[in-house]
């Protein structure tokens, strides 16, 4: 009888130990990551609520270096001679409709050199209307070229899009835009990335964040002062898939804007 009692006591002790070990593993986040918390641009998951959806998105509400911003051109400090070099070349793309935007992923080496620092171009995606504004002006669309360096630090080039003549360099992407979430497209032709840039390279630089959850800060932003153009038909084609997928402008209380060339 005594043996049986000891056996049960030990069993209970083991169970308690294992159970609390598992719980602490879960709490410390060493379990496989759960699916990202759902967010969007409307209703209960709209940008004003992002910071409340999960602890992981707290920076969306509490950050001091948040993006996008309304760039006040007269307040930007001019830094002529800053080195910004686009070493892009025609590249194959994997286009995906990710449920928030249409995104073209790149594998090949396309380097942005910013202040003697190398960043690799990872993906290009679009917002409608623009997220950044210049002197209060909202543009019909904005293209984001997302780069990372070898340590994972982010640099994003923002290119505003106005309505004008059609842009043939976007055809590779536009002819294959996947209409439904989770859909992929693999265009047969390469995307001529360098020709997606405006000819004039006056650029607003500031320190900001991702404009989507988790709103991670420490992002080097380079917003082109000159827009590129897409035709009304091209803009409408994107609009039929996504519209109003733009985060409102934020009070970036710490980031200073520089004008670089
Ligand atoms: Zn973006």
mmCIF file of C-alpha atoms and ligand atoms in Angstrom:
data_model
loop_
_atom_site.group_PDB
_atom_site.id
_atom_site.type_symbol
_atom_site.label_atom_id
_atom_site.label_comp_id
_atom_site.label_asym_id
_atom_site.label_seq_id
_atom_site.Cartn_x
_atom_site.Cartn_y
_atom_site.Cartn_z
ATOM 1 C CA UNK A 1 0.000 0.000 0.000
ATOM 2 C CA UNK A 2 2.820 2.358 0.943
ATOM 3 C CA UNK A 3 4.620 1.532 -2.330
ATOM 4 C CA UNK A 4 1.488 2.353 -4.269
ATOM 5 C CA UNK A 5 1.184 5.708 -2.484
ATOM 6 C CA UNK A 6 4.816 6.587 -3.302
ATOM 7 C CA UNK A 7 4.239 5.602 -6.943
ATOM 8 C CA UNK A 8 1.187 7.891 -7.226
ATOM 9 C CA UNK A 9 2.957 10.770 -5.483
ATOM 10 C CA UNK A 10 5.919 10.461 -7.870
ATOM 11 C CA UNK A 11 3.607 10.229 -10.889
ATOM 12 C CA UNK A 12 1.779 13.373 -9.803
ATOM 13 C CA UNK A 13 5.105 15.174 -9.297
ATOM 14 C CA UNK A 14 6.344 14.120 -12.756
ATOM 15 C CA UNK A 15 3.094 15.252 -14.382
ATOM 16 C CA UNK A 16 3.292 18.652 -12.683
ATOM 17 C CA UNK A 17 6.941 19.107 -13.695
ATOM 18 C CA UNK A 18 6.365 18.159 -17.357
ATOM 19 C CA UNK A 19 3.242 20.278 -17.587
ATOM 20 C CA UNK A 20 4.933 23.391 -16.175
ATOM 21 C CA UNK A 21 7.990 22.800 -18.411
ATOM 22 C CA UNK A 22 5.743 22.749 -21.488
ATOM 23 C CA UNK A 23 3.947 25.873 -20.338
ATOM 24 C CA UNK A 24 7.222 27.772 -19.860
ATOM 25 C CA UNK A 25 8.375 26.622 -23.323
ATOM 26 C CA UNK A 26 5.192 28.072 -24.797
ATOM 27 C CA UNK A 27 5.583 31.333 -22.867
ATOM 28 C CA UNK A 28 9.180 31.801 -23.937
ATOM 29 C CA UNK A 29 8.090 31.531 -27.564
ATOM 30 C CA UNK A 30 10.236 28.520 -28.415
ATOM 31 C CA UNK A 31 7.233 26.743 -29.907
ATOM 32 C CA UNK A 32 6.820 27.021 -33.679
ATOM 33 C CA UNK A 33 5.431 30.468 -34.524
ATOM 34 C CA UNK A 34 1.655 30.578 -34.835
ATOM 35 C CA UNK A 35 0.074 32.088 -37.957
ATOM 36 C CA UNK A 36 0.383 35.902 -38.026
ATOM 37 C CA UNK A 37 -2.533 37.743 -36.472
ATOM 38 C CA UNK A 38 -5.078 38.845 -39.062
ATOM 39 C CA UNK A 39 -4.959 42.559 -39.951
ATOM 40 C CA UNK A 40 -6.418 44.701 -42.705
ATOM 41 C CA UNK A 41 -7.442 48.175 -43.778
ATOM 42 C CA UNK A 42 -11.134 48.165 -42.768
ATOM 43 C CA UNK A 43 -13.322 47.716 -39.682
ATOM 44 C CA UNK A 44 -12.031 46.059 -36.512
ATOM 45 C CA UNK A 45 -8.630 45.184 -38.001
ATOM 46 C CA UNK A 46 -8.021 48.601 -39.644
ATOM 47 C CA UNK A 47 -4.791 50.599 -39.078
ATOM 48 C CA UNK A 48 -6.083 52.434 -35.965
ATOM 49 C CA UNK A 49 -6.516 49.023 -34.269
ATOM 50 C CA UNK A 50 -3.282 47.341 -35.370
ATOM 51 C CA UNK A 51 -1.537 48.127 -32.084
ATOM 52 C CA UNK A 52 -4.329 46.397 -30.101
ATOM 53 C CA UNK A 53 -4.534 43.177 -32.163
ATOM 54 C CA UNK A 54 -1.550 41.466 -30.541
ATOM 55 C CA UNK A 55 1.444 42.378 -28.406
ATOM 56 C CA UNK A 56 3.628 41.791 -31.474
ATOM 57 C CA UNK A 57 2.026 44.813 -33.171
ATOM 58 C CA UNK A 58 2.504 47.190 -30.231
ATOM 59 C CA UNK A 59 4.920 49.410 -32.167
ATOM 60 C CA UNK A 60 2.097 50.295 -34.567
ATOM 61 C CA UNK A 61 0.524 52.227 -31.677
ATOM 62 C CA UNK A 62 3.498 53.222 -29.567
ATOM 63 C CA UNK A 63 6.406 53.795 -31.971
ATOM 64 C CA UNK A 64 8.052 57.175 -32.473
ATOM 65 C CA UNK A 65 9.564 56.432 -35.888
ATOM 66 C CA UNK A 66 6.439 55.319 -37.748
ATOM 67 C CA UNK A 67 5.704 55.404 -41.477
ATOM 68 C CA UNK A 68 4.291 56.635 -43.779
ATOM 69 C CA UNK A 69 4.593 60.395 -43.304
ATOM 70 C CA UNK A 70 3.578 63.577 -45.056
ATOM 71 C CA UNK A 71 6.944 64.905 -46.271
ATOM 72 C CA UNK A 72 7.170 68.664 -45.866
ATOM 73 C CA UNK A 73 9.654 69.533 -48.598
ATOM 74 C CA UNK A 74 10.549 72.984 -47.203
ATOM 75 C CA UNK A 75 11.662 71.373 -43.925
ATOM 76 C CA UNK A 76 13.917 68.757 -45.535
ATOM 77 C CA UNK A 77 17.626 69.396 -44.974
ATOM 78 C CA UNK A 78 19.531 69.249 -48.265
ATOM 79 C CA UNK A 79 22.460 66.783 -48.406
ATOM 80 C CA UNK A 80 23.775 67.030 -51.981
ATOM 81 C CA UNK A 81 26.407 64.494 -52.964
ATOM 82 C CA UNK A 82 25.015 61.660 -50.849
ATOM 83 C CA UNK A 83 25.779 58.428 -52.611
ATOM 84 C CA UNK A 84 22.823 56.305 -53.721
ATOM 85 C CA UNK A 85 23.559 53.788 -56.424
ATOM 86 C CA UNK A 86 21.015 51.412 -57.984
ATOM 87 C CA UNK A 87 22.769 48.310 -59.299
ATOM 88 C CA UNK A 88 19.609 46.724 -60.671
ATOM 89 C CA UNK A 89 19.309 44.538 -63.771
ATOM 90 C CA UNK A 90 16.453 42.715 -65.559
ATOM 91 C CA UNK A 91 15.377 39.868 -63.265
ATOM 92 C CA UNK A 92 12.818 37.067 -63.170
ATOM 93 C CA UNK A 93 10.045 37.580 -60.616
ATOM 94 C CA UNK A 94 7.605 35.460 -58.648
ATOM 95 C CA UNK A 95 4.425 37.526 -58.339
ATOM 96 C CA UNK A 96 2.081 36.750 -55.435
ATOM 97 C CA UNK A 97 -1.217 38.185 -54.286
ATOM 98 C CA UNK A 98 -0.539 38.053 -50.513
ATOM 99 C CA UNK A 99 -3.978 39.158 -49.329
ATOM 100 C CA UNK A 100 -2.831 42.751 -48.662
ATOM 101 C CA UNK A 101 -1.176 43.720 -51.949
ATOM 102 C CA UNK A 102 0.383 42.282 -55.095
ATOM 103 C CA UNK A 103 4.067 41.577 -54.534
ATOM 104 C CA UNK A 104 6.887 40.613 -56.920
ATOM 105 C CA UNK A 105 9.585 38.558 -55.158
ATOM 106 C CA UNK A 106 13.142 38.606 -56.513
ATOM 107 C CA UNK A 107 15.895 36.048 -56.044
ATOM 108 C CA UNK A 108 18.677 37.456 -58.210
ATOM 109 C CA UNK A 109 21.232 39.957 -57.005
ATOM 110 C CA UNK A 110 19.965 43.536 -57.324
ATOM 111 C CA UNK A 111 21.907 45.857 -55.063
ATOM 112 C CA UNK A 112 21.091 49.285 -53.699
ATOM 113 C CA UNK A 113 24.178 51.047 -52.357
ATOM 114 C CA UNK A 114 23.136 53.682 -49.839
ATOM 115 C CA UNK A 115 25.859 55.619 -48.059
ATOM 116 C CA UNK A 116 28.421 52.938 -48.954
ATOM 117 C CA UNK A 117 26.150 50.244 -47.489
ATOM 118 C CA UNK A 118 24.894 47.326 -49.628
ATOM 119 C CA UNK A 119 21.229 46.345 -49.555
ATOM 120 C CA UNK A 120 19.720 43.493 -51.577
ATOM 121 C CA UNK A 121 16.362 44.036 -53.338
ATOM 122 C CA UNK A 122 13.917 41.382 -52.049
ATOM 123 C CA UNK A 123 10.487 42.399 -53.277
ATOM 124 C CA UNK A 124 8.408 45.108 -54.922
ATOM 125 C CA UNK A 125 4.778 45.779 -53.952
ATOM 126 C CA UNK A 126 2.080 48.414 -54.390
ATOM 127 C CA UNK A 127 -0.343 50.595 -52.436
ATOM 128 C CA UNK A 128 -3.440 52.369 -53.729
ATOM 129 C CA UNK A 129 -3.578 55.317 -53.088
ATOM 130 C CA UNK A 130 -0.070 56.411 -52.031
ATOM 131 C CA UNK A 131 0.989 56.048 -48.391
ATOM 132 C CA UNK A 132 3.533 58.876 -48.372
ATOM 133 C CA UNK A 133 2.457 62.360 -49.264
ATOM 134 C CA UNK A 134 4.651 65.225 -50.370
ATOM 135 C CA UNK A 135 3.425 68.591 -49.083
ATOM 136 C CA UNK A 136 0.020 67.066 -48.431
ATOM 137 C CA UNK A 137 -0.381 65.670 -51.951
ATOM 138 C CA UNK A 138 -1.724 62.094 -52.159
ATOM 139 C CA UNK A 139 -0.838 60.214 -55.363
ATOM 140 C CA UNK A 140 -2.998 57.518 -57.025
ATOM 141 C CA UNK A 141 -0.489 54.762 -56.123
ATOM 142 C CA UNK A 142 2.898 54.068 -54.509
ATOM 143 C CA UNK A 143 5.453 51.370 -55.263
ATOM 144 C CA UNK A 144 7.711 50.029 -52.483
ATOM 145 C CA UNK A 145 11.036 48.372 -53.267
ATOM 146 C CA UNK A 146 12.025 46.476 -50.121
ATOM 147 C CA UNK A 147 15.717 45.739 -49.451
ATOM 148 C CA UNK A 148 17.618 44.059 -46.632
ATOM 149 C CA UNK A 149 21.305 44.068 -45.763
ATOM 150 C CA UNK A 150 23.270 41.038 -44.548
ATOM 151 C CA UNK A 151 22.088 41.648 -40.965
ATOM 152 C CA UNK A 152 18.409 41.986 -41.904
ATOM 153 C CA UNK A 153 18.287 45.781 -41.655
ATOM 154 C CA UNK A 154 15.616 47.184 -43.978
ATOM 155 C CA UNK A 155 15.829 49.908 -46.612
ATOM 156 C CA UNK A 156 12.713 50.743 -48.627
ATOM 157 C CA UNK A 157 12.585 52.893 -51.753
ATOM 158 C CA UNK A 158 9.168 54.539 -52.149
ATOM 159 C CA UNK A 159 8.125 55.659 -55.621
ATOM 160 C CA UNK A 160 4.989 57.729 -56.035
ATOM 161 C CA UNK A 161 2.816 57.002 -59.056
ATOM 162 C CA UNK A 162 0.772 59.605 -60.921
ATOM 163 C CA UNK A 163 -1.683 59.148 -63.764
ATOM 164 C CA UNK A 164 -0.117 59.772 -67.186
ATOM 165 C CA UNK A 165 1.258 57.887 -70.167
ATOM 166 C CA UNK A 166 1.324 54.073 -69.881
ATOM 167 C CA UNK A 167 4.429 52.559 -68.310
ATOM 168 C CA UNK A 168 5.724 49.752 -70.530
ATOM 169 C CA UNK A 169 8.363 48.698 -68.003
ATOM 170 C CA UNK A 170 5.619 47.531 -65.633
ATOM 171 C CA UNK A 171 4.026 45.308 -68.294
ATOM 172 C CA UNK A 172 5.901 42.222 -67.083
ATOM 173 C CA UNK A 173 4.136 42.593 -63.739
ATOM 174 C CA UNK A 174 0.853 44.091 -64.933
ATOM 175 C CA UNK A 175 0.117 41.423 -67.518
ATOM 176 C CA UNK A 176 0.336 38.781 -64.797
ATOM 177 C CA UNK A 177 -1.287 40.455 -61.738
ATOM 178 C CA UNK A 178 -2.801 37.598 -59.685
ATOM 179 C CA UNK A 179 -6.372 38.589 -58.822
ATOM 180 C CA UNK A 180 -7.029 36.351 -55.833
ATOM 181 C CA UNK A 181 -5.200 35.915 -52.492
ATOM 182 C CA UNK A 182 -2.577 33.137 -52.469
ATOM 183 C CA UNK A 183 -2.371 33.145 -56.292
ATOM 184 C CA UNK A 184 1.096 33.227 -57.879
ATOM 185 C CA UNK A 185 2.288 34.146 -61.364
ATOM 186 C CA UNK A 186 5.649 33.522 -63.009
ATOM 187 C CA UNK A 187 6.031 35.798 -66.046
ATOM 188 C CA UNK A 188 8.199 34.396 -68.839
ATOM 189 C CA UNK A 189 9.976 37.744 -69.316
ATOM 190 C CA UNK A 190 12.284 39.434 -66.818
ATOM 191 C CA UNK A 191 11.306 42.629 -65.049
ATOM 192 C CA UNK A 192 13.478 45.584 -66.098
ATOM 193 C CA UNK A 193 13.714 47.006 -62.595
ATOM 194 C CA UNK A 194 16.071 49.912 -63.171
ATOM 195 C CA UNK A 195 13.563 51.407 -65.614
ATOM 196 C CA UNK A 196 10.906 51.475 -62.910
ATOM 197 C CA UNK A 197 12.849 54.294 -61.245
ATOM 198 C CA UNK A 198 12.085 57.915 -62.122
ATOM 199 C CA UNK A 199 14.778 59.664 -64.146
ATOM 200 C CA UNK A 200 15.324 62.368 -61.576
ATOM 201 C CA UNK A 201 16.853 61.039 -58.371
ATOM 202 C CA UNK A 202 16.023 63.696 -55.782
ATOM 203 C CA UNK A 203 15.174 61.580 -52.794
ATOM 204 C CA UNK A 204 13.728 62.202 -49.329
ATOM 205 C CA UNK A 205 15.480 60.104 -46.697
ATOM 206 C CA UNK A 206 14.255 59.508 -43.159
ATOM 207 C CA UNK A 207 14.220 56.820 -40.473
ATOM 208 C CA UNK A 208 10.817 55.133 -40.216
ATOM 209 C CA UNK A 209 9.019 51.794 -40.011
ATOM 210 C CA UNK A 210 7.242 49.107 -42.005
ATOM 211 C CA UNK A 211 3.816 50.498 -42.998
ATOM 212 C CA UNK A 212 2.190 47.128 -42.245
ATOM 213 C CA UNK A 213 2.129 45.116 -38.980
ATOM 214 C CA UNK A 214 4.313 44.564 -37.020
ATOM 215 C CA UNK A 215 5.322 48.192 -37.954
ATOM 216 C CA UNK A 216 8.980 47.364 -37.208
ATOM 217 C CA UNK A 217 11.166 50.464 -36.815
ATOM 218 C CA UNK A 218 14.731 51.074 -37.967
ATOM 219 C CA UNK A 219 13.732 51.154 -41.644
ATOM 220 C CA UNK A 220 15.791 53.473 -43.871
ATOM 221 C CA UNK A 221 13.247 55.180 -46.131
ATOM 222 C CA UNK A 222 14.161 56.705 -49.481
ATOM 223 C CA UNK A 223 11.095 58.349 -51.036
ATOM 224 C CA UNK A 224 11.603 59.621 -54.575
ATOM 225 C CA UNK A 225 10.651 63.273 -54.977
ATOM 226 C CA UNK A 226 9.665 62.709 -58.618
ATOM 227 C CA UNK A 227 6.745 60.378 -59.412
ATOM 228 C CA UNK A 228 6.599 57.862 -62.260
ATOM 229 C CA UNK A 229 3.456 57.525 -64.354
ATOM 230 C CA UNK A 230 0.998 54.758 -65.083
ATOM 231 C CA UNK A 231 -1.975 55.094 -67.404
ATOM 232 C CA UNK A 232 -5.510 55.234 -66.032
ATOM 233 C CA UNK A 233 -6.072 51.739 -67.458
ATOM 234 C CA UNK A 234 -2.988 50.430 -65.615
ATOM 235 C CA UNK A 235 -4.029 52.064 -62.329
ATOM 236 C CA UNK A 236 -7.592 50.758 -62.706
ATOM 237 C CA UNK A 237 -6.277 47.231 -63.243
ATOM 238 C CA UNK A 238 -4.566 47.290 -59.819
ATOM 239 C CA UNK A 239 -7.546 49.066 -58.235
ATOM 240 C CA UNK A 240 -9.836 46.191 -59.206
ATOM 241 C CA UNK A 241 -7.662 43.888 -57.083
ATOM 242 C CA UNK A 242 -6.709 46.202 -54.194
ATOM 243 C CA UNK A 243 -7.823 49.660 -53.267
ATOM 244 C CA UNK A 244 -7.408 51.672 -50.070
ATOM 245 C CA UNK A 245 -4.567 49.376 -48.976
ATOM 246 C CA UNK A 246 -2.705 52.360 -47.541
ATOM 247 C CA UNK A 247 -1.830 53.100 -43.917
ATOM 248 C CA UNK A 248 -2.701 56.737 -43.023
ATOM 249 C CA UNK A 249 0.198 59.153 -42.438
ATOM 250 C CA UNK A 250 1.759 58.918 -38.979
ATOM 251 C CA UNK A 251 3.191 61.402 -36.510
ATOM 252 C CA UNK A 252 6.842 60.410 -36.862
ATOM 253 C CA UNK A 253 7.972 62.475 -33.914
ATOM 254 C CA UNK A 254 11.670 61.585 -34.044
ATOM 255 C CA UNK A 255 12.565 61.070 -37.712
ATOM 256 C CA UNK A 256 14.221 63.993 -39.519
ATOM 257 C CA UNK A 257 13.816 64.240 -43.281
ATOM 258 C CA UNK A 258 16.839 64.865 -45.492
ATOM 259 C CA UNK A 259 16.839 65.624 -49.216
ATOM 260 C CA UNK A 260 19.584 63.588 -50.904
ATOM 261 C CA UNK A 261 20.592 63.456 -54.581
HETATM 262 ZN ZN1 LIG B 1 4.507 48.974 -48.703
#
